[in-house]
Amino acid sequence: MSILVIADHNNQTLNGATLNVVAAAQKIGGDITVLVAGSGAQAVADAAAKVAGVSKVLLADNAAYANQLAENVAGLVADIAKGGYKYVLAASTTTGKNILPRVAALLDVSMISDIIAVESANTFKRPIYAGNAIATVQSDEAIIVGTIRGTAFDAVAAEGGSAAVEAVAEAKDAGISTFVSEEIVKLDRPELTAARIVVSGGRGVGSGENYHKVLDPLADKLGAAQGASRAAVDAGFVPNDFQVGQTGKIVAPDLYMAIGISGAIQHLAGMKDSKVIVAINKDEEAPINSVADYWLVGDLNTVVPELVSKL
Amino acid sequence: MKALVAVKRVVDANVKVRVKPDNSGVDLTNVKMSINPFCEIAVEEAVRLKEKGTVSEIVVVSVGSKDAQEQIRSAMALGADRGILVETADEVGALEVAKILKGVVDAEKPELILLGKQAIDDDSNQVGQMLGALLGAGQGTFASEVKVDGGKVQVTREVDGGLQTVELVLPAIITTDLRLNEPRYAALPNIMKARKKPLDTKSPADYGVATGTKLKTIKVEAPAERKAGVQVKSVDELVEKLKNEAKVI
């Protein structure tokens, strides 16, 4: 059985989430091919070739794939998948979520989103209702298409493999979409979904200024990534790609620190699989306390600086 | 131009759902149902485009049970002009919904097709993209800003790492993210008026689509409960616990 994994990348580096997808593919079992569709993406293909467990890398290098427009990439993926793959997998990143359902429809198959466990070759687990229920789903489709929730699978080693890189000549520009611009938030902190420690702020931090004043020193001290609740994002404290939750990013770090976060269902869906959860909140009744391993009731403006000084 | 908005009837976002004891699904008896929040944002965006004079007519469509009429009426109370209910009592998967919507699009010929980015019950995040593939149309998923300009639409998308803007040829599909807009509340007179707006009932067979799905749900379980935590009284105690008990720092 052969498995096609769609690489998540920015034309220069391979996104770590792809290593988690390869891990899920190994659980299914079979020959793993990674497809890198991009422009000037040779370095990504080389990196993918070194990933443990990958037997082949396909590189489709063309201007049409430069910005991963779903209209162009999905056609390519569907054509390659028809060439004999039983599985098409991608990470549950915004890129994977954008492209894969389009691939599934082109193949005329149903798709499984956000797989968190592989039960058997055609049976998978996935969360529904904001993670309040876990469904076990069996696919009877000829080609199984699914996105993988990265935090649910331990990444395979980025080094150690020696797959051959093969060029794909085919180029598809559907001509119905064009890239205009992008605005990427520059961070010198670890990537949110891959970080070992996440420090998150909610409405309780009060303002964007205070978010950075209080949380930056703590994140610096811990080498942590920073996150936020939807309330903090909607209030404009931090950009929306900080958002942890059902509609933002799903994280499962070793330590998640929820500061000034009440713990709405939508937020819990994004972080309750963290190993250890700490809540710092002035409200004794906050729902976040019910999922926290340790919770401290107090004013975050005094508690957090004290914590920083004692770490 | 005509806009088509797809809405889904789902359990209200504030309800804490419970898994049925027999693990066959989630218990939805006597639970409050609403329009999916992302769909509501799609309706609001269409109404705003109509208020700007870009859109001339808003058609709202829902696939599901007879009760989904309520959600179509809610969308009409927000400003949609007419509704189509594709009624079925059967389970309908995302691919099948996309096929039915394709049938509706072929019949109605809208230039803008708006959907929510995901339904908060199955959390699939698939239908808009699948419809894009079936129609051969462009897709602006996870939209936080929409600008229609002549025969094209510019969509700013929320992507990991920031924002991306793409331009799509019309007709195009847009799936809404939370930050696209703040939906309005329906005023009572508008709710009354919505009752008189036209609502057609169709069946999946009218569009030549069979219901069902090739994904079989074998069981639905409650997620593993987290062990109850402890309240710490001081920062010192917290640091001590994190270092020695949890060993995470």
Coordinates of C-alpha atoms in Angstrom, one line a residue:
Chain A
M1 CA 0.0 0.0 0.0
S2 CA 1.4 3.4 -0.9
I3 CA 0.9 6.6 1.0
L4 CA 1.3 10.0 -0.5
V5 CA 2.1 12.7 2.1
I6 CA 1.8 16.4 1.0
A7 CA 4.7 18.4 2.5
D8 CA 3.9 21.6 4.3
H9 CA 6.5 24.2 3.6
N10 CA 7.3 27.8 2.7
N11 CA 9.6 26.9 -0.3
Q12 CA 12.6 27.1 2.0
T13 CA 12.0 24.9 5.0
L14 CA 10.0 21.9 5.6
N15 CA 7.3 22.5 8.3
G16 CA 7.8 20.2 11.3
A17 CA 4.2 19.2 11.1
T18 CA 5.1 17.1 8.1
L19 CA 7.2 14.9 10.4
N20 CA 4.1 14.1 12.4
V21 CA 2.2 13.2 9.3
V22 CA 5.0 10.8 8.3
A23 CA 4.6 9.3 11.8
A24 CA 0.9 8.8 11.3
A25 CA 1.7 7.2 7.8
Q26 CA 4.1 4.8 9.5
K27 CA 1.3 3.7 11.8
I28 CA -0.9 2.9 8.8
G29 CA 2.1 1.1 7.2
G30 CA 3.2 1.2 3.6
D31 CA 5.6 2.9 1.2
I32 CA 5.7 6.6 2.0
T33 CA 6.2 9.2 -0.8
V34 CA 6.4 12.9 0.1
L35 CA 5.2 15.4 -2.5
V36 CA 6.8 18.8 -2.4
A37 CA 4.8 21.2 -4.6
G38 CA 6.4 24.7 -4.6
S39 CA 8.6 27.0 -6.5
G40 CA 12.4 27.0 -5.9
A41 CA 11.7 24.3 -3.3
Q42 CA 14.7 22.1 -3.9
A43 CA 15.9 22.6 -0.3
V44 CA 12.6 21.4 1.0
A45 CA 12.7 18.3 -1.2
D46 CA 16.3 17.6 0.1
A47 CA 15.1 18.0 3.7
A48 CA 12.1 15.7 3.0
A49 CA 14.5 13.1 1.5
K50 CA 16.3 12.9 4.8
V51 CA 13.2 12.3 6.9
A52 CA 13.2 8.9 8.5
G53 CA 10.8 6.4 6.9
V54 CA 10.3 8.3 3.6
S55 CA 11.1 6.1 0.5
K56 CA 10.6 8.7 -2.3
V57 CA 10.2 12.4 -2.7
L58 CA 8.4 14.0 -5.6
L59 CA 9.3 17.6 -6.4
A60 CA 6.9 19.6 -8.5
D61 CA 8.7 22.8 -8.9
N62 CA 6.8 25.4 -10.8
A63 CA 5.7 29.0 -10.4
A64 CA 2.1 27.9 -10.3
Y65 CA 2.7 26.2 -6.9
A66 CA 4.7 29.1 -5.4
N67 CA 2.1 30.1 -2.9
Q68 CA 0.3 26.7 -2.5
L69 CA -2.9 28.0 -4.1
A70 CA -5.4 25.2 -3.6
E71 CA -6.8 25.5 -7.1
N72 CA -3.4 24.6 -8.6
V73 CA -2.0 22.2 -6.1
A74 CA -5.1 20.1 -5.6
G75 CA -5.3 19.2 -9.3
L76 CA -1.6 18.1 -9.2
V77 CA -2.2 16.0 -6.0
A78 CA -5.3 14.4 -7.4
D79 CA -3.5 13.4 -10.6
I80 CA -0.6 11.9 -8.7
A81 CA -2.9 10.1 -6.3
K82 CA -4.7 8.4 -9.2
G83 CA -1.4 7.0 -10.2
G84 CA -1.8 4.2 -7.6
Y85 CA -1.8 5.7 -4.1
K86 CA -4.1 4.3 -1.5
Y87 CA -3.7 7.2 1.0
V88 CA -3.3 10.9 0.6
L89 CA -2.3 12.6 3.9
A90 CA -1.4 16.1 4.9
A91 CA -1.0 18.1 8.1
S92 CA -4.0 19.8 9.7
T93 CA -2.4 23.2 9.0
T94 CA -4.2 26.0 7.2
T95 CA -2.5 24.8 4.0
G96 CA -3.5 21.2 4.5
K97 CA -7.1 22.1 5.4
N98 CA -7.3 24.3 2.4
I99 CA -6.0 21.8 -0.2
L100 CA -7.0 18.4 0.9
P101 CA -10.8 18.6 0.8
R102 CA -10.4 19.9 -2.8
V103 CA -8.3 16.9 -3.6
A104 CA -10.9 14.5 -2.1
A105 CA -13.7 16.0 -4.1
L106 CA -11.6 15.7 -7.3
L107 CA -11.1 12.1 -6.5
D108 CA -14.8 11.8 -5.6
V109 CA -14.1 10.4 -2.1
S110 CA -15.1 11.4 1.4
M111 CA -12.3 12.8 3.6
I112 CA -11.4 12.4 7.3
S113 CA -10.3 15.6 9.0
D114 CA -8.0 16.0 11.9
I115 CA -7.1 12.3 12.6
I116 CA -5.8 11.8 16.1
A117 CA -5.3 8.0 16.1
V118 CA -4.9 5.2 13.6
E119 CA -6.9 2.2 14.7
S120 CA -6.4 0.1 11.6
A121 CA -5.7 0.6 7.9
N122 CA -9.1 2.1 7.3
T123 CA -10.3 3.1 10.8
F124 CA -9.3 6.3 12.5
K125 CA -10.2 8.5 15.5
R126 CA -11.1 12.2 15.2
P127 CA -12.5 14.7 17.6
I128 CA -15.9 16.2 17.0
Y129 CA -18.0 18.9 18.8
A130 CA -14.9 20.9 19.8
G131 CA -13.1 17.9 21.2
N132 CA -16.1 17.0 23.5
A133 CA -16.5 13.7 21.7
I134 CA -14.1 11.4 19.9
A135 CA -15.5 9.6 16.9
T136 CA -14.1 6.4 15.5
V137 CA -14.6 6.5 11.7
Q138 CA -14.2 3.8 9.1
S139 CA -13.6 4.7 5.5
D140 CA -14.8 2.5 2.7
E141 CA -13.4 4.7 0.0
A142 CA -10.9 3.4 -2.6
I143 CA -8.5 6.2 -1.7
I144 CA -8.4 7.4 1.9
V145 CA -7.8 11.1 2.2
G146 CA -7.2 12.7 5.6
T147 CA -5.5 15.5 7.5
I148 CA -3.4 14.6 10.6
R149 CA -3.5 16.5 13.8
G150 CA 0.2 16.9 14.4
T151 CA 0.1 17.1 18.2
A152 CA -1.4 13.6 18.3
F153 CA 1.6 11.9 16.7
D154 CA 5.3 12.0 17.8
A155 CA 7.4 13.4 15.0
V156 CA 9.7 11.0 13.2
A157 CA 13.4 11.9 13.0
A158 CA 14.2 14.7 10.5
E159 CA 17.5 13.0 9.7
G160 CA 18.5 9.4 8.8
G161 CA 16.5 8.8 5.7
S162 CA 17.9 8.7 2.2
A163 CA 15.1 8.8 -0.3
A164 CA 15.5 9.6 -3.9
V165 CA 14.1 12.9 -5.2
E166 CA 12.2 12.7 -8.5
A167 CA 11.0 15.7 -10.4
V168 CA 7.4 15.9 -11.5
A169 CA 7.2 17.7 -14.8
E170 CA 3.5 18.4 -14.8
A171 CA 2.4 21.9 -14.0
K172 CA -1.2 23.0 -13.5
D173 CA -2.4 26.6 -13.3
A174 CA -6.1 26.5 -13.1
G175 CA -6.1 30.2 -13.9
I176 CA -8.9 31.1 -11.4
S177 CA -6.8 32.4 -8.5
T178 CA -3.8 34.5 -8.0
F179 CA -1.6 35.3 -5.0
V180 CA -1.7 39.0 -4.1
S181 CA 0.2 39.4 -0.9
E182 CA 1.0 38.0 2.5
E183 CA 1.6 39.5 5.9
I184 CA 3.6 37.1 8.0
V185 CA 4.1 37.8 11.7
K186 CA 7.8 37.6 12.5
L187 CA 8.7 35.8 15.7
D188 CA 11.9 34.8 17.4
R189 CA 10.1 32.4 19.6
P190 CA 9.4 28.7 19.0
E191 CA 6.5 27.9 16.6
L192 CA 3.3 27.6 18.6
T193 CA 2.1 24.2 17.5
A194 CA 5.6 22.7 18.0
A195 CA 6.7 24.3 21.2
R196 CA 7.4 22.3 24.4
I197 CA 6.1 25.1 26.6
V198 CA 3.3 27.6 25.7
V199 CA 2.4 30.7 27.6
S200 CA -1.0 32.0 26.7
G201 CA -2.9 35.2 27.7
G202 CA -6.6 35.9 27.7
R203 CA -8.9 38.8 28.2
G204 CA -7.6 39.0 31.8
V205 CA -4.3 40.5 30.6
G206 CA -6.2 43.7 29.9
S207 CA -4.4 45.1 26.8
G208 CA -1.9 44.3 24.1
E209 CA 0.7 46.4 25.9
N210 CA 0.1 44.5 29.2
Y211 CA 0.1 41.2 27.3
H212 CA 3.7 41.8 26.2
K213 CA 4.8 43.5 29.5
V214 CA 3.6 40.6 31.6
L215 CA 3.9 37.5 29.4
D216 CA 7.1 38.3 27.3
P217 CA 9.5 37.9 30.3
L218 CA 7.9 34.6 31.3
A219 CA 8.0 33.2 27.8
D220 CA 11.6 34.4 27.4
K221 CA 12.6 32.7 30.7
L222 CA 10.9 29.4 29.7
G223 CA 11.9 29.5 26.0
A224 CA 8.2 29.2 25.4
A225 CA 5.9 30.0 22.5
Q226 CA 3.1 32.5 23.1
G227 CA -0.5 31.9 22.5
A228 CA -3.8 33.6 23.3
S229 CA -7.5 32.9 23.8
R230 CA -10.0 34.1 21.2
A231 CA -11.1 36.9 23.5
A232 CA -7.6 38.3 23.6
V233 CA -7.3 38.1 19.8
D234 CA -10.7 39.6 19.2
A235 CA -9.9 42.4 21.6
G236 CA -6.8 43.1 19.4
F237 CA -4.2 42.3 22.0
V238 CA -2.2 40.0 19.7
P239 CA -2.5 38.9 16.0
N240 CA -5.0 36.1 15.3
D241 CA -2.4 33.5 14.5
F242 CA -1.7 33.4 18.3
Q243 CA -5.1 31.9 18.8
V244 CA -5.3 28.6 20.5
G245 CA -8.7 26.8 20.3
Q246 CA -11.2 25.0 18.1
T247 CA -11.0 27.7 15.5
G248 CA -7.4 28.6 16.0
K249 CA -4.4 26.3 16.6
I250 CA -4.4 23.0 18.4
V251 CA -1.5 22.6 20.8
A252 CA -0.3 19.8 23.1
P253 CA 2.9 21.0 24.8
D254 CA 4.5 19.6 27.9
L255 CA 3.5 22.7 29.8
Y256 CA 0.6 25.0 29.0
M257 CA 0.3 28.2 31.1
A258 CA -3.1 29.8 30.8
I259 CA -2.9 33.3 32.2
G260 CA -6.0 35.5 32.5
I261 CA -8.0 32.9 30.5
S262 CA -11.4 31.8 31.7
G263 CA -11.5 28.6 29.7
A264 CA -14.4 28.7 27.2
I265 CA -15.2 25.3 25.5
Q266 CA -13.7 26.7 22.3
H267 CA -10.4 27.4 24.0
L268 CA -10.2 24.1 25.9
A269 CA -10.6 22.3 22.6
G270 CA -7.3 23.7 21.5
M271 CA -5.2 22.9 24.6
K272 CA -6.7 20.3 26.8
D273 CA -4.4 17.5 25.5
S274 CA -1.4 19.4 27.0
K275 CA 0.6 17.3 29.5
V276 CA 0.6 19.8 32.3
I277 CA -1.8 22.7 32.5
V278 CA -1.3 25.7 34.8
A279 CA -3.9 28.3 35.3
I280 CA -3.3 31.7 36.8
N281 CA -6.6 33.6 37.2
K282 CA -8.2 35.9 39.7
D283 CA -11.5 34.0 39.4
E284 CA -11.8 31.0 41.7
E285 CA -14.7 29.7 39.7
A286 CA -13.1 29.9 36.2
P287 CA -13.8 26.8 34.1
I288 CA -10.1 26.6 33.2
N289 CA -9.4 25.4 36.7
S290 CA -11.3 22.2 36.0
V291 CA -8.8 21.1 33.5
A292 CA -5.7 22.6 35.2
D293 CA -3.2 20.4 37.0
Y294 CA -2.2 23.4 39.1
W295 CA -4.2 26.6 39.5
L296 CA -3.3 29.7 41.4
V297 CA -5.9 32.4 42.2
G298 CA -4.4 35.8 42.1
D299 CA -3.7 39.0 40.2
L300 CA -1.6 38.1 37.1
N301 CA 0.1 41.4 37.2
T302 CA 1.8 40.6 40.4
V303 CA 1.9 36.7 40.3
V304 CA 3.5 36.4 36.8
P305 CA 6.5 38.8 37.6
E306 CA 7.0 37.0 40.9
L307 CA 7.0 33.7 39.0
V308 CA 9.6 35.1 36.5
S309 CA 11.8 36.1 39.4
K310 CA 11.7 32.7 41.0
L311 CA 12.3 30.6 37.9
Chain B
M1 CA -24.9 39.9 -8.5
K2 CA -26.5 37.0 -6.8
A3 CA -25.1 35.5 -3.6
L4 CA -25.7 32.0 -2.3
V5 CA -25.1 31.3 1.4
A6 CA -25.2 27.8 2.8
V7 CA -26.2 27.5 6.5
K8 CA -26.2 24.5 8.8
R9 CA -28.4 23.7 11.8
V10 CA -26.1 22.7 14.6
V11 CA -26.2 22.3 18.4
D12 CA -25.8 25.8 20.0
A13 CA -22.2 26.7 20.6
N14 CA -22.8 27.2 24.3
V15 CA -24.2 23.7 24.9
K16 CA -21.9 21.2 26.6
V17 CA -22.8 18.1 24.6
R18 CA -23.0 14.6 26.1
V19 CA -22.1 11.3 24.5
K20 CA -24.9 8.8 24.5
P21 CA -24.4 5.8 26.8
D22 CA -24.5 3.4 23.9
N23 CA -21.7 5.3 22.1
S24 CA -23.8 5.7 19.0
G25 CA -23.4 9.5 18.9
V26 CA -24.0 12.7 20.8
D27 CA -27.3 13.2 22.6
L28 CA -29.2 15.9 20.8
T29 CA -32.6 15.4 22.4
N30 CA -34.0 18.6 23.9
V31 CA -30.8 20.4 23.2
K32 CA -30.9 24.0 21.9
M33 CA -30.1 24.2 18.1
S34 CA -28.9 27.3 16.3
I35 CA -27.4 28.4 13.0
N36 CA -23.7 27.4 12.9
P37 CA -21.7 30.5 14.0
F38 CA -19.5 30.5 10.9
C39 CA -22.6 30.3 8.7
E40 CA -24.1 33.3 10.5
I41 CA -20.9 35.3 9.7
A42 CA -21.4 34.2 6.0
V43 CA -25.0 35.5 6.0
E44 CA -23.9 38.8 7.6
E45 CA -21.2 39.3 5.0
A46 CA -23.7 38.7 2.2
V47 CA -26.1 41.2 3.8
R48 CA -23.3 43.8 4.1
L49 CA -22.4 43.3 0.4
K50 CA -26.0 43.8 -0.4
E51 CA -26.1 47.0 1.7
K52 CA -23.1 48.2 -0.3
G53 CA -24.9 47.6 -3.5
T54 CA -22.6 44.8 -4.7
V55 CA -25.1 42.0 -4.2
S56 CA -28.6 42.3 -5.4
E57 CA -30.1 39.0 -4.1
I58 CA -29.2 36.7 -1.3
V59 CA -30.4 33.1 -1.5
V60 CA -29.8 30.9 1.6
V61 CA -29.7 27.2 1.4
S62 CA -29.6 24.4 4.0
V63 CA -29.4 20.7 3.6
G64 CA -31.0 18.7 6.4
S65 CA -34.1 17.9 8.3
K66 CA -37.4 19.8 8.1
D67 CA -36.3 21.6 11.3
A68 CA -33.6 23.4 9.4
Q69 CA -36.3 25.7 8.2
E70 CA -35.8 27.6 11.4
Q71 CA -32.2 28.4 10.6
I72 CA -33.2 29.5 7.1
R73 CA -35.8 31.8 8.6
S74 CA -33.1 33.1 11.0
A75 CA -30.9 33.9 8.0
M76 CA -33.8 35.6 6.3
A77 CA -34.4 37.7 9.4
L78 CA -30.8 38.8 9.1
G79 CA -31.5 40.0 5.5
A80 CA -31.5 37.0 3.1
D81 CA -34.1 37.3 0.4
R82 CA -35.3 33.7 -0.1
G83 CA -34.5 30.2 1.0
I84 CA -34.1 26.7 -0.3
L85 CA -34.3 23.7 2.0
V86 CA -32.9 20.5 0.6
E87 CA -34.8 18.3 2.9
T88 CA -33.7 14.8 3.9
A89 CA -33.9 12.8 7.1
D90 CA -30.8 10.8 6.1
E91 CA -27.3 11.3 7.2
V92 CA -25.4 13.4 4.6
G93 CA -21.6 13.6 4.4
A94 CA -19.6 16.6 3.5
L95 CA -19.0 15.3 -0.1
E96 CA -22.7 14.7 -0.6
V97 CA -23.5 18.2 0.8
A98 CA -21.0 19.7 -1.6
K99 CA -22.6 17.7 -4.5
I100 CA -26.1 19.0 -3.5
L101 CA -24.8 22.5 -3.3
K102 CA -23.3 22.2 -6.7
G103 CA -26.7 21.3 -8.0
V104 CA -28.2 24.4 -6.3
V105 CA -25.4 26.6 -7.8
D106 CA -26.0 25.2 -11.2
A107 CA -29.7 26.0 -10.9
E108 CA -29.3 29.4 -9.3
K109 CA -26.1 30.7 -10.9
P110 CA -24.8 32.8 -8.1
E111 CA -21.5 34.7 -8.5
L112 CA -20.6 34.6 -4.9
I113 CA -21.0 31.5 -2.8
L114 CA -20.5 32.0 0.9
L115 CA -20.1 29.2 3.6
G116 CA -18.7 29.0 7.1
K117 CA -15.2 27.6 7.3
Q118 CA -16.5 24.7 9.5
A119 CA -19.5 23.4 11.3
I120 CA -19.0 23.3 15.1
D121 CA -20.6 19.8 15.3
D122 CA -18.5 17.7 13.0
D123 CA -15.5 20.2 12.8
S124 CA -14.7 18.9 9.3
N125 CA -13.8 22.1 7.5
Q126 CA -14.4 20.5 4.1
V127 CA -17.6 21.5 2.3
G128 CA -16.5 24.9 0.8
Q129 CA -13.3 23.4 -0.6
M130 CA -15.1 20.4 -2.0
L131 CA -17.7 22.6 -3.7
G132 CA -14.8 24.6 -5.2
A133 CA -13.4 21.4 -6.8
L134 CA -16.8 20.3 -8.1
L135 CA -17.5 23.7 -9.7
G136 CA -14.0 24.3 -10.8
A137 CA -14.2 27.6 -9.0
G138 CA -11.6 29.4 -6.9
Q139 CA -11.8 29.3 -3.1
G140 CA -11.0 31.9 -0.5
T141 CA -11.0 29.9 2.7
F142 CA -10.8 31.2 6.2
A143 CA -11.7 34.7 5.0
S144 CA -11.2 37.7 7.3
E145 CA -11.8 40.3 4.6
V146 CA -13.7 40.2 1.3
K147 CA -13.5 42.9 -1.4
V148 CA -15.5 42.4 -4.6
D149 CA -14.1 44.3 -7.6
G150 CA -15.7 43.9 -11.0
G151 CA -15.4 40.3 -12.1
K152 CA -13.0 39.4 -9.3
V153 CA -12.9 39.1 -5.5
Q154 CA -10.0 39.7 -3.2
V155 CA -10.0 37.6 -0.1
T156 CA -7.7 38.1 2.9
R157 CA -7.2 34.7 4.5
E158 CA -6.2 33.7 8.0
V159 CA -3.3 31.3 7.6
D160 CA -0.8 29.9 10.0
G161 CA 1.8 32.6 10.5
G162 CA -0.4 35.6 9.5
L163 CA -2.6 36.7 6.6
Q164 CA -2.6 35.9 2.9
T165 CA -4.5 37.8 0.2
V166 CA -5.6 36.1 -3.0
E167 CA -7.6 37.2 -5.9
L168 CA -10.3 34.9 -7.4
V169 CA -12.2 35.0 -10.6
L170 CA -16.0 35.0 -10.1
P171 CA -18.0 32.9 -9.5
A172 CA -15.9 32.0 -6.4
I173 CA -16.3 30.4 -3.0
I174 CA -15.6 32.1 0.2
T175 CA -15.5 30.4 3.6
T176 CA -15.7 32.7 6.6
D177 CA -13.5 32.9 9.6
L178 CA -14.6 34.4 12.9
R179 CA -13.0 37.8 12.4
L180 CA -14.7 38.5 9.1
N181 CA -17.5 40.4 10.8
E182 CA -19.7 40.7 13.8
P183 CA -23.2 39.3 12.9
R184 CA -26.1 41.6 13.7
Y185 CA -29.1 40.6 15.9
A186 CA -32.3 40.1 14.0
A187 CA -34.9 42.8 15.0
L188 CA -38.4 41.6 15.8
P189 CA -40.0 43.3 12.7
N190 CA -37.4 41.5 10.5
I191 CA -38.2 38.2 12.2
M192 CA -41.9 38.8 11.3
K193 CA -41.0 39.8 7.7
A194 CA -38.8 36.7 7.4
R195 CA -41.9 34.5 7.9
K196 CA -43.3 35.8 4.6
K197 CA -40.2 35.4 2.5
P198 CA -40.3 32.5 0.0
L199 CA -38.8 29.2 1.0
D200 CA -38.7 26.3 -1.5
T201 CA -38.3 22.8 -0.4
K202 CA -36.3 20.4 -2.6
S203 CA -34.9 16.9 -2.1
P204 CA -31.4 15.6 -2.8
A205 CA -32.9 13.6 -5.6
D206 CA -33.9 16.8 -7.4
Y207 CA -30.2 17.4 -7.8
G208 CA -29.5 13.8 -8.7
V209 CA -27.5 13.2 -5.5
A210 CA -27.8 10.2 -3.2
T211 CA -27.6 10.9 0.5
G212 CA -25.4 8.9 3.0
T213 CA -21.6 8.9 3.2
K214 CA -18.9 6.3 2.7
L215 CA -17.5 7.2 6.2
K216 CA -19.0 4.9 8.8
T217 CA -19.1 6.2 12.3
I218 CA -18.3 3.1 14.4
K219 CA -18.6 4.7 17.8
V220 CA -18.5 8.0 19.6
E221 CA -16.9 8.3 23.0
A222 CA -16.3 10.9 25.6
P223 CA -12.7 12.1 25.6
A224 CA -10.5 10.9 28.4
E225 CA -11.2 12.9 31.6
R226 CA -8.3 14.9 33.0
K227 CA -7.3 14.1 36.6
A228 CA -8.6 16.8 39.0
G229 CA -5.9 19.3 39.7
V230 CA -4.9 21.1 42.8
Q231 CA -5.0 24.7 43.8
V232 CA -1.6 26.1 44.8
K233 CA -1.5 28.9 47.3
S234 CA 1.7 30.7 46.3
V235 CA 4.1 31.2 43.5
D236 CA 6.7 29.3 45.5
E237 CA 4.5 26.3 45.7
L238 CA 3.7 26.5 42.0
V239 CA 7.4 26.6 41.1
E240 CA 8.1 23.7 43.5
K241 CA 5.4 21.6 41.9
L242 CA 6.4 22.3 38.4
K243 CA 10.0 21.5 39.1
N244 CA 9.7 18.4 41.4
E245 CA 6.2 16.9 40.8
A246 CA 5.4 17.6 37.2
K247 CA 9.1 18.0 36.2
V248 CA 8.3 20.2 33.2
I249 CA 10.7 23.1 33.9

